[in-house]
Structures are given as C-alpha cells and as structure tokens.
Amino acid sequence: EPYRRQRQMCIRDRVNCVIVTYNRLSLLKECLEAVKQQTFPINQTIIVDNCSTDGTGDFLKQLENEENIQVIRTEKNIGGAGGFSLGLKSAVMKGCDFTWLMDDDTIPTPTALEELVKVVAEHPNTGFVCSRVNWTNGEEHIMNRPNLFNNEILKNKQRIPAVHPCRTCSFVSVLINSTAVYRLGLPIKEFFIWCDDIEYTERISKSGYPCYYTDHSIVLHKTAVNYFPSIDKAPASMATRFYYQARNTSYLKRKSTSNRIFFYLAILNKYRVYKHKLNKRTDGDKKAFLDAVKRGCKDGLTFNPQIEYIEQKK
C-alpha cells in the first residue's frame, strides 16, 4: 500500500529524457532500447545528434515520426556541453517537471528512472538526483563518482546510505528539476566538453536546492575501460581535449577566487602540475598535450561565457 501511494505521487511528475550522441550508433541503439524499457513512463525522449558521421543521422530519421521522440541534429559538433544545454532547453520548453540527462553510452537498468523519481517524491523541491554509475563489470565507474557532502559517515568510511545529499555529479544519469532550470539557467554550452556537468550541478546545489544521490538507481557507463581522464595516461588522440579541461577548470577557479594574485598563482601551479604529470608519459606525445594545456590555462584567464536563461511562459 505505501508503495502504491508513492507511485501515485510520482506519476504526477512529467519526465522528459535527453540523450546526447556523437558517432556511437550501436551504443545509441542500446541506450534507446534501455530507455524504452523503463518502468516509469517517459513523456518524451529528445535525442541531440552532434552532427554524427557514422550513420546515426539515417537511423534517427526512422524515429522522427514516433510520437514521443524528438530528434535534434546540430549543424556542427557542439560538444557534450552544447548538446546537453540544447537538449535540456528543448526538454524544459516542451513542458516537464524533470529532465533525465545521459550520454549515448549510458545503459540504464529498467528501474533506474523510477528510483530517481522515488527520491523526488520523498524529498520536495529536489534540485537534482543522480544514479549510481557502474562500469560493465559491475564496479563503480571512477569517472562518474558523485561529490557527496562530507559528514561523519563519509569521514568514518562507513557505508553510504541509499539516498545521500550530493554536491555535484556527472550528466551520466541525473534528473534535473525544471524549476531550477528556469531559475538558474542552462549548462554552459561554451565549455564544449568537461566540467559543464560539475559546474551546473554545483550551481544547483549551491543555490539552496536539496540534491541527492541514490544507489538504488543504477546505470552502466559502457566506456572501453573504467577510467578517469588523467593527462599522464590518456591516449594521444585525447590531447586536444585537455585544452578544454585546462581552460574550463581555470575559469571555475577564477569564479571561486576573489583575490586575483591567488588566482594567477593557482593557474601557474595548475600548469606546473600538468607538466609534472606529463613527465610520467613514456611515449612521444608530450608536446601535443603540453601545447593544449598551455593554451587552455592562458585562455582560461579571460574566458567568460554567459549563462543562457529560458524565458518562462506566463
């Protein structure tokens, strides 16, 4: 009986789903199938195709006539940050109480969304609630660990409760309150990749909304390996991405540091740490990485993107 009452409370919340995809057609198909199998009803699924070139566009054309699916194809690759910003804007403007965000390599278990909505039902005015993200072997994915609020449980390394207050999380399965989106704006699309999810979820949690993590909601993040993007271990093909990491983290440091001298010293130290880690590389790709982070740290001194807000219909 309590469970049925809870479901009646939950069912009032309209949830739209946003999936951002780029050149991973097979994973996108698997992700979509998992989304369709959810035990909690999804109002509409919005797929943002970042100008894929692997046949994704042709596949998505077949879905455009489905009633509860919207396909948005960008004219160029606007990165994960641009895709999530565009997708969240579209989802909220279409009318929903919450939006469920994920990448195309996220495979949610059947009750993943239902468990997120249960938290919303139990905790009014939730800003966001995120899932436990596992790798394919069932272990927690180290790249998607949420930043939980430190309390005695965490300090003493006791087992984290099933539902726990959360400060930041990744966009790999997070349910975001539309009211918070209207109030606080959209993720920063100019980030392109990396840190957009951390900045945005911290923007929500810092604004006073209670935010949560629940390990009852489980998704798989089907990356090739269970990794955290570290410059000393990243493959050579990722060198240019570290420009965005250096630039975006420099911007976040500038926003959180009022003393300009301390800020400049922090960026110099950031660059020093990058160089130290690069010295651990045994391949010949150090220069490409070093050039990327040097440009990123430099551009981060003046990078000043503006938050986009959605005008709420009256």
mmCIF file of C-alpha atoms in Angstrom, residues 180-298:
data_model
loop_
_atom_site.group_PDB
_atom_site.id
_atom_site.type_symbol
_atom_site.label_atom_id
_atom_site.label_comp_id
_atom_site.label_asym_id
_atom_site.label_seq_id
_atom_site.Cartn_x
_atom_site.Cartn_y
_atom_site.Cartn_z
ATOM 1 C CA ALA A 180 15.774 25.058 -11.071
ATOM 2 C CA VAL A 181 16.496 25.321 -14.801
ATOM 3 C CA TYR A 182 14.202 28.318 -15.207
ATOM 4 C CA ARG A 183 15.677 29.976 -12.149
ATOM 5 C CA LEU A 184 19.379 29.228 -12.659
ATOM 6 C CA GLY A 185 19.734 28.949 -16.425
ATOM 7 C CA LEU A 186 21.273 26.261 -18.608
ATOM 8 C CA PRO A 187 24.618 24.448 -18.571
ATOM 9 C CA ILE A 188 27.419 26.493 -20.127
ATOM 10 C CA LYS A 189 27.489 25.361 -23.744
ATOM 11 C CA GLU A 190 30.797 27.111 -24.432
ATOM 12 C CA PHE A 191 32.601 24.582 -22.215
ATOM 13 C CA PHE A 192 32.299 22.169 -25.189
ATOM 14 C CA ILE A 193 33.431 19.172 -23.110
ATOM 15 C CA TRP A 194 34.391 18.536 -19.493
ATOM 16 C CA CYS A 195 33.317 20.366 -16.342
ATOM 17 C CA ASP A 196 29.938 21.512 -17.690
ATOM 18 C CA ASP A 197 28.190 18.913 -15.525
ATOM 19 C CA ILE A 198 30.227 19.746 -12.412
ATOM 20 C CA GLU A 199 29.650 23.491 -12.815
ATOM 21 C CA TYR A 200 25.935 23.061 -13.429
ATOM 22 C CA THR A 201 25.117 20.628 -10.649
ATOM 23 C CA GLU A 202 27.133 22.728 -8.206
ATOM 24 C CA ARG A 203 25.211 25.796 -9.375
ATOM 25 C CA ILE A 204 22.006 23.993 -8.412
ATOM 26 C CA SER A 205 23.181 22.605 -5.069
ATOM 27 C CA LYS A 206 24.769 25.911 -4.003
ATOM 28 C CA SER A 207 21.574 27.827 -4.762
ATOM 29 C CA GLY A 208 19.742 26.118 -1.906
ATOM 30 C CA TYR A 209 18.042 23.197 -3.622
ATOM 31 C CA PRO A 210 18.431 19.871 -1.798
ATOM 32 C CA CYS A 211 20.223 17.472 -4.146
ATOM 33 C CA TYR A 212 20.734 13.737 -3.817
ATOM 34 C CA TYR A 213 22.491 10.586 -4.961
ATOM 35 C CA THR A 214 20.762 7.214 -4.786
ATOM 36 C CA ASP A 215 22.436 3.842 -5.252
ATOM 37 C CA HIS A 216 19.045 2.247 -5.909
ATOM 38 C CA SER A 217 19.085 3.820 -9.359
ATOM 39 C CA ILE A 218 21.743 2.035 -11.409
ATOM 40 C CA VAL A 219 23.066 2.675 -14.905
ATOM 41 C CA LEU A 220 26.004 1.252 -16.847
ATOM 42 C CA HIS A 221 28.521 3.553 -18.485
ATOM 43 C CA LYS A 222 29.878 1.469 -21.362
ATOM 44 C CA THR A 223 33.255 3.069 -21.895
ATOM 45 C CA ALA A 224 36.081 0.950 -23.293
ATOM 46 C CA VAL A 225 37.822 0.953 -19.902
ATOM 47 C CA ASN A 226 36.945 2.087 -16.397
ATOM 48 C CA TYR A 227 38.988 5.280 -16.333
ATOM 49 C CA PHE A 228 39.355 8.840 -15.112
ATOM 50 C CA PRO A 229 40.779 11.250 -17.730
ATOM 51 C CA SER A 230 44.322 11.850 -16.439
ATOM 52 C CA ILE A 231 46.834 13.587 -18.676
ATOM 53 C CA ASP A 232 49.638 11.148 -17.852
ATOM 54 C CA LYS A 233 47.618 8.138 -19.010
ATOM 55 C CA ALA A 234 45.267 9.481 -21.687
ATOM 56 C CA PRO A 235 45.760 8.211 -25.262
ATOM 57 C CA ALA A 236 47.385 10.575 -27.742
ATOM 58 C CA SER A 237 44.054 11.056 -29.531
ATOM 59 C CA MET A 238 42.727 12.908 -26.463
ATOM 60 C CA ALA A 239 45.428 15.594 -26.396
ATOM 61 C CA THR A 240 43.234 18.387 -27.749
ATOM 62 C CA ARG A 241 40.541 17.628 -25.178
ATOM 63 C CA PHE A 242 42.859 18.692 -22.393
ATOM 64 C CA TYR A 243 42.711 22.226 -23.766
ATOM 65 C CA TYR A 244 39.093 22.325 -22.601
ATOM 66 C CA GLN A 245 39.910 20.760 -19.259
ATOM 67 C CA ALA A 246 42.626 23.360 -18.571
ATOM 68 C CA ARG A 247 40.531 26.282 -19.828
ATOM 69 C CA ASN A 248 37.300 25.305 -18.085
ATOM 70 C CA THR A 249 38.897 24.486 -14.731
ATOM 71 C CA SER A 250 40.825 27.773 -14.901
ATOM 72 C CA TYR A 251 37.543 29.591 -15.456
ATOM 73 C CA LEU A 252 35.949 27.820 -12.479
ATOM 74 C CA LYS A 253 38.947 28.716 -10.327
ATOM 75 C CA ARG A 254 38.644 32.357 -11.343
ATOM 76 C CA LYS A 255 34.941 32.389 -10.457
ATOM 77 C CA SER A 256 35.648 30.976 -6.994
ATOM 78 C CA THR A 257 38.737 33.073 -6.155
ATOM 79 C CA SER A 258 38.220 36.732 -5.269
ATOM 80 C CA ASN A 259 41.921 37.518 -4.849
ATOM 81 C CA ARG A 260 43.449 37.951 -8.315
ATOM 82 C CA ILE A 261 47.004 37.270 -7.136
ATOM 83 C CA PHE A 262 45.905 33.964 -5.585
ATOM 84 C CA PHE A 263 44.100 33.122 -8.817
ATOM 85 C CA TYR A 264 47.154 33.721 -11.020
ATOM 86 C CA LEU A 265 49.318 31.715 -8.640
ATOM 87 C CA ALA A 266 46.776 28.888 -8.761
ATOM 88 C CA ILE A 267 46.873 28.808 -12.579
ATOM 89 C CA LEU A 268 50.678 28.791 -12.586
ATOM 90 C CA ASN A 269 50.571 25.882 -10.167
ATOM 91 C CA LYS A 270 47.979 24.122 -12.344
ATOM 92 C CA TYR A 271 50.325 24.359 -15.310
ATOM 93 C CA ARG A 272 53.220 23.104 -13.157
ATOM 94 C CA VAL A 273 51.157 20.065 -12.098
ATOM 95 C CA TYR A 274 50.255 19.340 -15.730
ATOM 96 C CA LYS A 275 53.955 19.408 -16.693
ATOM 97 C CA HIS A 276 54.863 17.159 -13.764
ATOM 98 C CA LYS A 277 52.247 14.586 -14.789
ATOM 99 C CA LEU A 278 53.321 14.771 -18.422
ATOM 100 C CA ASN A 279 56.868 13.840 -17.407
ATOM 101 C CA LYS A 280 55.444 10.449 -16.414
ATOM 102 C CA ARG A 281 54.474 9.698 -20.002
ATOM 103 C CA THR A 282 56.755 7.269 -21.793
ATOM 104 C CA ASP A 283 55.511 7.984 -25.324
ATOM 105 C CA GLY A 284 56.409 10.820 -27.652
ATOM 106 C CA ASP A 285 53.156 12.719 -27.332
ATOM 107 C CA LYS A 286 54.074 15.105 -24.525
ATOM 108 C CA LYS A 287 54.305 18.196 -26.753
ATOM 109 C CA ALA A 288 50.737 17.945 -28.068
ATOM 110 C CA PHE A 289 49.385 17.665 -24.521
ATOM 111 C CA LEU A 290 51.624 20.439 -23.222
ATOM 112 C CA ASP A 291 50.608 22.805 -26.023
ATOM 113 C CA ALA A 292 46.943 22.065 -25.306
ATOM 114 C CA VAL A 293 47.095 22.777 -21.569
ATOM 115 C CA LYS A 294 49.303 25.835 -22.083
ATOM 116 C CA ARG A 295 46.682 27.354 -24.397
ATOM 117 C CA GLY A 296 43.905 26.252 -22.043
ATOM 118 C CA CYS A 297 45.476 27.869 -18.974
ATOM 119 C CA LYS A 298 46.138 31.051 -20.938
#
